[in-house]
Amino acid sequence: MTEQPKSVDSIAVPLLKQDTRAGVSGYTLDLLSKLTGLSRTGVIHLALRQMADRYLHKYDMDDGPLSDAQHTAILLASRATSIPADHFTKRLF
């Protein structure tokens, strides 16, 4: 049986009397709960997970554009360097 992760922290989520662009009512939360089969807490976690997937980077930010030295190093390391340029339809650099 898979062990459930332990709750680290919790917050109170005050529900609105009516839905707005930035929040939902208890009625809407209950409808979502019934529709998905999730608990109210499960619905909130799912919404937060979807927001995290949408807005948070899934990778470390890089240092910006490659330098000329980095371009040269990539070209020297590439096995495709000997292939004529007209054999490619698009270039990365």
N, CA, C and O atoms as a GROMACS GRO file, in nm:
protein
  372
    1MET      N    1   0.084  -0.118   0.000
    1MET     CA    2   0.000   0.000   0.000
    1MET      C    3   0.088   0.124   0.000
    1MET      O    4   0.186   0.129   0.074
    2THR      N    5   0.056   0.222  -0.081
    2THR     CA    6   0.135   0.344  -0.091
    2THR      C    7   0.108   0.434   0.029
    2THR      O    8  -0.007   0.461   0.064
    3GLU      N    9   0.214   0.480   0.091
    3GLU     CA   10   0.199   0.569   0.205
    3GLU      C   11   0.167   0.710   0.157
    3GLU      O   12   0.231   0.761   0.066
    4GLN      N   13   0.068   0.772   0.218
    4GLN     CA   14   0.029   0.908   0.183
    4GLN      C   15   0.132   1.006   0.238
    4GLN      O   16   0.180   0.988   0.350
    5PRO      N   17   0.166   1.110   0.161
    5PRO     CA   18   0.257   1.211   0.214
    5PRO      C   19   0.194   1.282   0.333
    5PRO      O   20   0.074   1.307   0.336
    6LYS      N   21   0.277   1.312   0.429
    6LYS     CA   22   0.228   1.381   0.548
    6LYS      C   23   0.207   1.529   0.517
    6LYS      O   24   0.285   1.590   0.443
    7SER      N   25   0.102   1.586   0.572
    7SER     CA   26   0.074   1.728   0.553
    7SER      C   27   0.179   1.809   0.628
    7SER      O   28   0.201   1.789   0.747
    8VAL      N   29   0.241   1.901   0.558
    8VAL     CA   30   0.346   1.983   0.617
    8VAL      C   31   0.289   2.112   0.674
    8VAL      O   32   0.328   2.155   0.782
    9ASP      N   33   0.199   2.172   0.601
    9ASP     CA   34   0.145   2.301   0.639
    9ASP      C   35  -0.001   2.306   0.594
    9ASP      O   36  -0.042   2.229   0.507
   10SER      N   37  -0.077   2.394   0.651
   10SER     CA   38  -0.215   2.408   0.607
   10SER      C   39  -0.256   2.555   0.614
   10SER      O   40  -0.197   2.634   0.688
   11ILE      N   41  -0.358   2.587   0.536
   11ILE     CA   42  -0.410   2.724   0.536
   11ILE      C   43  -0.562   2.717   0.536
   11ILE      O   44  -0.621   2.617   0.493
   12ALA      N   45  -0.625   2.820   0.584
   12ALA     CA   46  -0.770   2.832   0.575
   12ALA      C   47  -0.802   2.900   0.442
   12ALA      O   48  -0.740   3.000   0.407
   13VAL      N   49  -0.898   2.846   0.371
   13VAL     CA   50  -0.938   2.905   0.243
   13VAL      C   51  -1.081   2.956   0.258
   13VAL      O   52  -1.176   2.879   0.247
   14PRO      N   53  -1.096   3.087   0.282
   14PRO     CA   54  -1.232   3.141   0.293
   14PRO      C   55  -1.299   3.140   0.155
   14PRO      O   56  -1.243   3.188   0.057
   15LEU      N   57  -1.418   3.084   0.150
   15LEU     CA   58  -1.491   3.077   0.024
   15LEU      C   59  -1.577   3.202   0.008
   15LEU      O   60  -1.621   3.261   0.106
   16LEU      N   61  -1.600   3.239  -0.115
   16LEU     CA   62  -1.676   3.360  -0.146
   16LEU      C   63  -1.826   3.330  -0.150
   16LEU      O   64  -1.866   3.215  -0.165
   17LYS      N   65  -1.906   3.433  -0.137
   17LYS     CA   66  -2.052   3.417  -0.148
   17LYS      C   67  -2.092   3.390  -0.292
   17LYS      O   68  -2.189   3.319  -0.318
   18GLN      N   69  -2.016   3.448  -0.386
   18GLN     CA   70  -2.041   3.421  -0.527
   18GLN      C   71  -1.908   3.416  -0.600
   18GLN      O   72  -1.808   3.472  -0.555
   19ASP      N   73  -1.908   3.349  -0.714
   19ASP     CA   74  -1.785   3.334  -0.793
   19ASP      C   75  -1.738   3.468  -0.848
   19ASP      O   76  -1.818   3.555  -0.883
   20THR      N   77  -1.607   3.484  -0.855
   20THR     CA   78  -1.544   3.600  -0.919
   20THR      C   79  -1.434   3.547  -1.011
   20THR      O   80  -1.414   3.426  -1.021
   21ARG      N   81  -1.364   3.638  -1.077
   21ARG     CA   82  -1.254   3.596  -1.164
   21ARG      C   83  -1.139   3.534  -1.085
   21ARG      O   84  -1.062   3.455  -1.139
   22ALA      N   85  -1.128   3.568  -0.958
   22ALA     CA   86  -1.015   3.522  -0.878
   22ALA      C   87  -1.054   3.427  -0.765
   22ALA      O   88  -0.969   3.390  -0.684
   23GLY      N   89  -1.180   3.388  -0.757
   23GLY     CA   90  -1.220   3.302  -0.647
   23GLY      C   91  -1.351   3.232  -0.675
   23GLY      O   92  -1.424   3.267  -0.768
   24VAL      N   93  -1.381   3.132  -0.592
   24VAL     CA   94  -1.504   3.056  -0.611
   24VAL      C   95  -1.585   3.051  -0.483
   24VAL      O   96  -1.534   3.071  -0.372
   25SER      N   97  -1.711   3.023  -0.502
   25SER     CA   98  -1.802   3.008  -0.388
   25SER      C   99  -1.799   2.864  -0.339
   25SER      O  100  -1.748   2.774  -0.406
   26GLY      N  101  -1.853   2.845  -0.220
   26GLY     CA  102  -1.866   2.710  -0.167
   26GLY      C  103  -1.952   2.623  -0.257
   26GLY      O  104  -1.927   2.503  -0.271
   27TYR      N  105  -2.053   2.683  -0.318
   27TYR     CA  106  -2.141   2.611  -0.410
   27TYR      C  107  -2.061   2.555  -0.529
   27TYR      O  108  -2.076   2.439  -0.565
   28THR      N  109  -1.976   2.639  -0.589
   28THR     CA  110  -1.894   2.595  -0.702
   28THR      C  111  -1.795   2.488  -0.658
   28THR      O  112  -1.773   2.390  -0.730
   29LEU      N  113  -1.735   2.505  -0.542
   29LEU     CA  114  -1.642   2.405  -0.491
   29LEU      C  115  -1.712   2.271  -0.472
   29LEU      O  116  -1.657   2.166  -0.505
   30ASP      N  117  -1.834   2.274  -0.418
   30ASP     CA  118  -1.911   2.150  -0.401
   30ASP      C  119  -1.945   2.086  -0.535
   30ASP      O  120  -1.938   1.964  -0.549
   31LEU      N  121  -1.982   2.167  -0.634
   31LEU     CA  122  -2.011   2.113  -0.768
   31LEU      C  123  -1.888   2.046  -0.827
   31LEU      O  124  -1.898   1.937  -0.884
   32LEU      N  125  -1.773   2.111  -0.815
   32LEU     CA  126  -1.649   2.053  -0.866
   32LEU      C  127  -1.614   1.924  -0.793
   32LEU      O  128  -1.566   1.829  -0.854
   33SER      N  129  -1.638   1.922  -0.665
   33SER     CA  130  -1.612   1.804  -0.585
   33SER      C  131  -1.699   1.686  -0.632
   33SER      O  132  -1.649   1.575  -0.648
   34LYS      N  133  -1.826   1.712  -0.653
   34LYS     CA  134  -1.917   1.607  -0.700
   34LYS      C  135  -1.881   1.562  -0.841
   34LYS      O  136  -1.883   1.442  -0.871
   35LEU      N  137  -1.848   1.656  -0.927
   35LEU     CA  138  -1.815   1.626  -1.066
   35LEU      C  139  -1.689   1.540  -1.078
   35LEU      O  140  -1.684   1.447  -1.158
   36THR      N  141  -1.588   1.573  -0.998
   36THR     CA  142  -1.459   1.504  -1.008
   36THR      C  143  -1.447   1.383  -0.916
   36THR      O  144  -1.362   1.297  -0.937
   37GLY      N  145  -1.532   1.377  -0.815
   37GLY     CA  146  -1.519   1.270  -0.717
   37GLY      C  147  -1.411   1.296  -0.615
   37GLY      O  148  -1.378   1.209  -0.534
   38LEU      N  149  -1.355   1.415  -0.618
   38LEU     CA  150  -1.251   1.454  -0.522
   38LEU      C  151  -1.316   1.522  -0.402
   38LEU      O  152  -1.427   1.574  -0.411
   39SER      N  153  -1.245   1.521  -0.291
   39SER     CA  154  -1.290   1.598  -0.176
   39SER      C  155  -1.272   1.747  -0.207
   39SER      O  156  -1.210   1.783  -0.307
   40ARG      N  157  -1.326   1.831  -0.122
   40ARG     CA  158  -1.306   1.976  -0.140
   40ARG      C  159  -1.156   2.007  -0.139
   40ARG      O  160  -1.108   2.085  -0.221
   41THR      N  161  -1.085   1.945  -0.046
   41THR     CA  162  -0.940   1.966  -0.039
   41THR      C  163  -0.872   1.916  -0.166
   41THR      O  164  -0.779   1.980  -0.216
   42GLY      N  165  -0.917   1.802  -0.217
   42GLY     CA  166  -0.861   1.748  -0.341
   42GLY      C  167  -0.880   1.841  -0.459
   42GLY      O  168  -0.790   1.857  -0.542
   43VAL      N  169  -0.998   1.903  -0.467
   43VAL     CA  170  -1.026   1.999  -0.575
   43VAL      C  171  -0.930   2.118  -0.565
   43VAL      O  172  -0.877   2.163  -0.666
   44ILE      N  173  -0.910   2.167  -0.445
   44ILE     CA  174  -0.820   2.281  -0.425
   44ILE      C  175  -0.677   2.243  -0.462
   44ILE      O  176  -0.607   2.320  -0.528
   45HIS      N  177  -0.634   2.124  -0.420
   45HIS     CA  178  -0.498   2.078  -0.455
   45HIS      C  179  -0.483   2.064  -0.607
   45HIS      O  180  -0.380   2.103  -0.663
   46LEU      N  181  -0.584   2.009  -0.673
   46LEU     CA  182  -0.578   1.994  -0.818
   46LEU      C  183  -0.567   2.130  -0.887
   46LEU      O  184  -0.488   2.146  -0.980
   47ALA      N  185  -0.646   2.226  -0.841
   47ALA     CA  186  -0.640   2.360  -0.901
   47ALA      C  187  -0.503   2.423  -0.881
   47ALA      O  188  -0.448   2.485  -0.972
   48LEU      N  189  -0.446   2.407  -0.762
   48LEU     CA  190  -0.313   2.463  -0.736
   48LEU      C  191  -0.207   2.391  -0.818
   48LEU      O  192  -0.114   2.456  -0.867
   49ARG      N  193  -0.219   2.259  -0.835
   49ARG     CA  194  -0.124   2.184  -0.917
   49ARG      C  195  -0.128   2.233  -1.061
   49ARG      O  196  -0.024   2.251  -1.124
   50GLN      N  197  -0.250   2.254  -1.113
   50GLN     CA  198  -0.264   2.301  -1.251
   50GLN      C  199  -0.206   2.441  -1.267
   50GLN      O  200  -0.145   2.471  -1.370
   51MET      N  201  -0.224   2.528  -1.167
   51MET     CA  202  -0.163   2.661  -1.173
   51MET      C  203  -0.011   2.652  -1.168
   51MET      O  204   0.057   2.723  -1.242
   52ALA      N  205   0.041   2.566  -1.082
   52ALA     CA  206   0.187   2.550  -1.073
   52ALA      C  207   0.242   2.500  -1.206
   52ALA      O  208   0.345   2.550  -1.253
   53ASP      N  209   0.175   2.402  -1.268
   53ASP     CA  210   0.221   2.352  -1.397
   53ASP      C  211   0.216   2.460  -1.505
   53ASP      O  212   0.300   2.463  -1.595
   54ARG      N  213   0.119   2.548  -1.495
   54ARG     CA  214   0.102   2.652  -1.597
   54ARG      C  215   0.201   2.768  -1.580
   54ARG      O  216   0.253   2.819  -1.680
   55TYR      N  217   0.227   2.809  -1.457
   55TYR     CA  218   0.301   2.932  -1.434
   55TYR      C  219   0.445   2.915  -1.387
   55TYR      O  220   0.526   3.006  -1.405
   56LEU      N  221   0.479   2.804  -1.328
   56LEU     CA  222   0.613   2.788  -1.272
   56LEU      C  223   0.704   2.716  -1.371
   56LEU      O  224   0.661   2.624  -1.441
   57HIS      N  225   0.829   2.759  -1.378
   57HIS     CA  226   0.926   2.698  -1.468
   57HIS      C  227   0.954   2.555  -1.424
   57HIS      O  228   0.964   2.526  -1.305
   58LYS      N  229   0.965   2.467  -1.519
   58LYS     CA  230   0.996   2.328  -1.491
   58LYS      C  231   1.145   2.300  -1.509
   58LYS      O  232   1.188   2.184  -1.505
   59TYR      N  233   1.221   2.403  -1.529
   59TYR     CA  234   1.364   2.388  -1.552
   59TYR      C  235   1.434   2.510  -1.493
   59TYR      O  236   1.373   2.614  -1.470
   60ASP      N  237   1.562   2.495  -1.469
   60ASP     CA  238   1.641   2.608  -1.421
   60ASP      C  239   1.658   2.708  -1.534
   60ASP      O  240   1.683   2.669  -1.648
   61MET      N  241   1.645   2.834  -1.504
   61MET     CA  242   1.664   2.937  -1.605
   61MET      C  243   1.810   2.936  -1.650
   61MET      O  244   1.901   2.916  -1.570
   62ASP      N  245   1.831   2.959  -1.779
   62ASP     CA  246   1.968   2.960  -1.830
   62ASP      C  247   2.029   3.099  -1.819
   62ASP      O  248   1.966   3.193  -1.770
   63ASP      N  249   2.152   3.110  -1.866
   63ASP     CA  250   2.226   3.236  -1.855
   63ASP      C  251   2.204   3.328  -1.973
   63ASP      O  252   2.273   3.430  -1.985
   64GLY      N  253   2.112   3.296  -2.061
   64GLY     CA  254   2.086   3.380  -2.177
   64GLY      C  255   2.140   3.317  -2.304
   64GLY      O  256   2.165   3.196  -2.307
   65PRO      N  257   2.158   3.396  -2.409
   65PRO     CA  258   2.203   3.345  -2.538
   65PRO      C  259   2.343   3.283  -2.528
   65PRO      O  260   2.423   3.320  -2.443
   66LEU      N  261   2.369   3.189  -2.619
   66LEU     CA  262   2.502   3.128  -2.625
   66LEU      C  263   2.604   3.230  -2.674
   66LEU      O  264   2.573   3.317  -2.756
   67SER      N  265   2.724   3.216  -2.623
   67SER     CA  266   2.833   3.303  -2.668
   67SER      C  267   2.889   3.248  -2.799
   67SER      O  268   2.859   3.136  -2.838
   68ASP      N  269   2.971   3.329  -2.867
   68ASP     CA  270   3.036   3.282  -2.990
   68ASP      C  271   3.123   3.160  -2.962
   68ASP      O  272   3.128   3.068  -3.043
   69ALA      N  273   3.191   3.160  -2.848
   69ALA     CA  274   3.276   3.046  -2.811
   69ALA      C  275   3.192   2.919  -2.792
   69ALA      O  276   3.235   2.810  -2.831
   70GLN      N  277   3.074   2.933  -2.733
   70GLN     CA  278   2.987   2.817  -2.714
   70GLN      C  279   2.934   2.765  -2.848
   70GLN      O  280   2.927   2.644  -2.869
   71HIS      N  281   2.899   2.856  -2.939
   71HIS     CA  282   2.856   2.816  -3.074
   71HIS      C  283   2.967   2.737  -3.141
   71HIS      O  284   2.943   2.631  -3.199
   72THR      N  285   3.088   2.789  -3.135
   72THR     CA  286   3.202   2.723  -3.198
   72THR      C  287   3.225   2.585  -3.137
   72THR      O  288   3.248   2.489  -3.210
   73ALA      N  289   3.218   2.574  -3.006
   73ALA     CA  290   3.238   2.445  -2.938
   73ALA      C  291   3.132   2.344  -2.982
   73ALA      O  292   3.164   2.226  -3.001
   74ILE      N  293   3.008   2.388  -2.998
   74ILE     CA  294   2.902   2.298  -3.044
   74ILE      C  295   2.929   2.252  -3.186
   74ILE      O  296   2.915   2.133  -3.217
   75LEU      N  297   2.966   2.344  -3.272
   75LEU     CA  298   2.996   2.308  -3.411
   75LEU      C  299   3.112   2.210  -3.420
   75LEU      O  300   3.108   2.115  -3.499
   76LEU      N  301   3.215   2.231  -3.340
   76LEU     CA  302   3.330   2.141  -3.341
   76LEU      C  303   3.294   2.002  -3.287
   76LEU      O  304   3.350   1.902  -3.333
   77ALA      N  305   3.204   1.995  -3.192
   77ALA     CA  306   3.166   1.867  -3.132
   77ALA      C  307   3.061   1.792  -3.216
   77ALA      O  308   3.041   1.672  -3.196
   78SER      N  309   2.996   1.861  -3.308
   78SER     CA  310   2.887   1.801  -3.384
   78SER      C  311   2.938   1.707  -3.492
   78SER      O  312   3.033   1.739  -3.564
   79ARG      N  313   2.872   1.591  -3.504
   79ARG     CA  314   2.905   1.497  -3.612
   79ARG      C  315   2.843   1.544  -3.744
   79ARG      O  316   2.878   1.492  -3.850
   80ALA      N  317   2.751   1.640  -3.738
   80ALA     CA  318   2.684   1.688  -3.859
   80ALA      C  319   2.760   1.799  -3.928
   80ALA      O  320   2.715   1.850  -4.030
   81THR      N  321   2.875   1.838  -3.874
   81THR     CA  322   2.952   1.949  -3.931
   81THR      C  323   2.993   1.922  -4.076
   81THR      O  324   3.004   2.015  -4.155
   82SER      N  325   3.015   1.795  -4.110
   82SER     CA  326   3.060   1.762  -4.246
   82SER      C  327   2.945   1.755  -4.346
   82SER      O  328   2.969   1.739  -4.466
   83ILE      N  329   2.822   1.766  -4.300
   83ILE     CA  330   2.707   1.761  -4.391
   83ILE      C  331   2.686   1.901  -4.450
   83ILE      O  332   2.681   1.998  -4.375
   84PRO      N  333   2.675   1.911  -4.582
   84PRO     CA  334   2.656   2.043  -4.644
   84PRO      C  335   2.531   2.114  -4.590
   84PRO      O  336   2.430   2.051  -4.562
   85ALA      N  337   2.540   2.244  -4.577
   85ALA     CA  338   2.432   2.325  -4.520
   85ALA      C  339   2.302   2.313  -4.599
   85ALA      O  340   2.194   2.324  -4.540
   86ASP      N  341   2.310   2.291  -4.731
   86ASP     CA  342   2.188   2.284  -4.811
   86ASP      C  343   2.108   2.155  -4.788
   86ASP      O  344   1.998   2.140  -4.842
   87HIS      N  345   2.162   2.063  -4.708
   87HIS     CA  346   2.089   1.941  -4.672
   87HIS      C  347   1.994   1.964  -4.554
   87HIS      O  348   1.915   1.876  -4.520
   88PHE      N  349   2.001   2.080  -4.493
   88PHE     CA  350   1.918   2.112  -4.377
   88PHE      C  351   1.809   2.211  -4.416
   88PHE      O  352   1.834   2.304  -4.493
   89THR      N  353   1.689   2.192  -4.364
   89THR     CA  354   1.580   2.285  -4.392
   89THR      C  355   1.574   2.398  -4.290
   89THR      O  356   1.527   2.507  -4.321
   90LYS      N  357   1.621   2.371  -4.167
   90LYS     CA  358   1.621   2.473  -4.062
   90LYS      C  359   1.751   2.462  -3.983
   90LYS      O  360   1.807   2.354  -3.966
   91ARG      N  361   1.796   2.576  -3.936
   91ARG     CA  362   1.916   2.579  -3.852
   91ARG      C  363   1.878   2.616  -3.710
   91ARG      O  364   1.784   2.692  -3.688
   92LEU      N  365   1.950   2.560  -3.614
   92LEU     CA  366   1.928   2.598  -3.475
   92LEU      C  367   1.997   2.730  -3.444
   92LEU      O  368   1.950   2.808  -3.361
   93PHE      N  369   2.110   2.755  -3.510
   93PHE     CA  370   2.189   2.875  -3.481
   93PHE      C  371   2.205   2.956  -3.608
   93PHE      O  372   2.268   3.062  -3.606
   0.00000   0.00000   0.00000
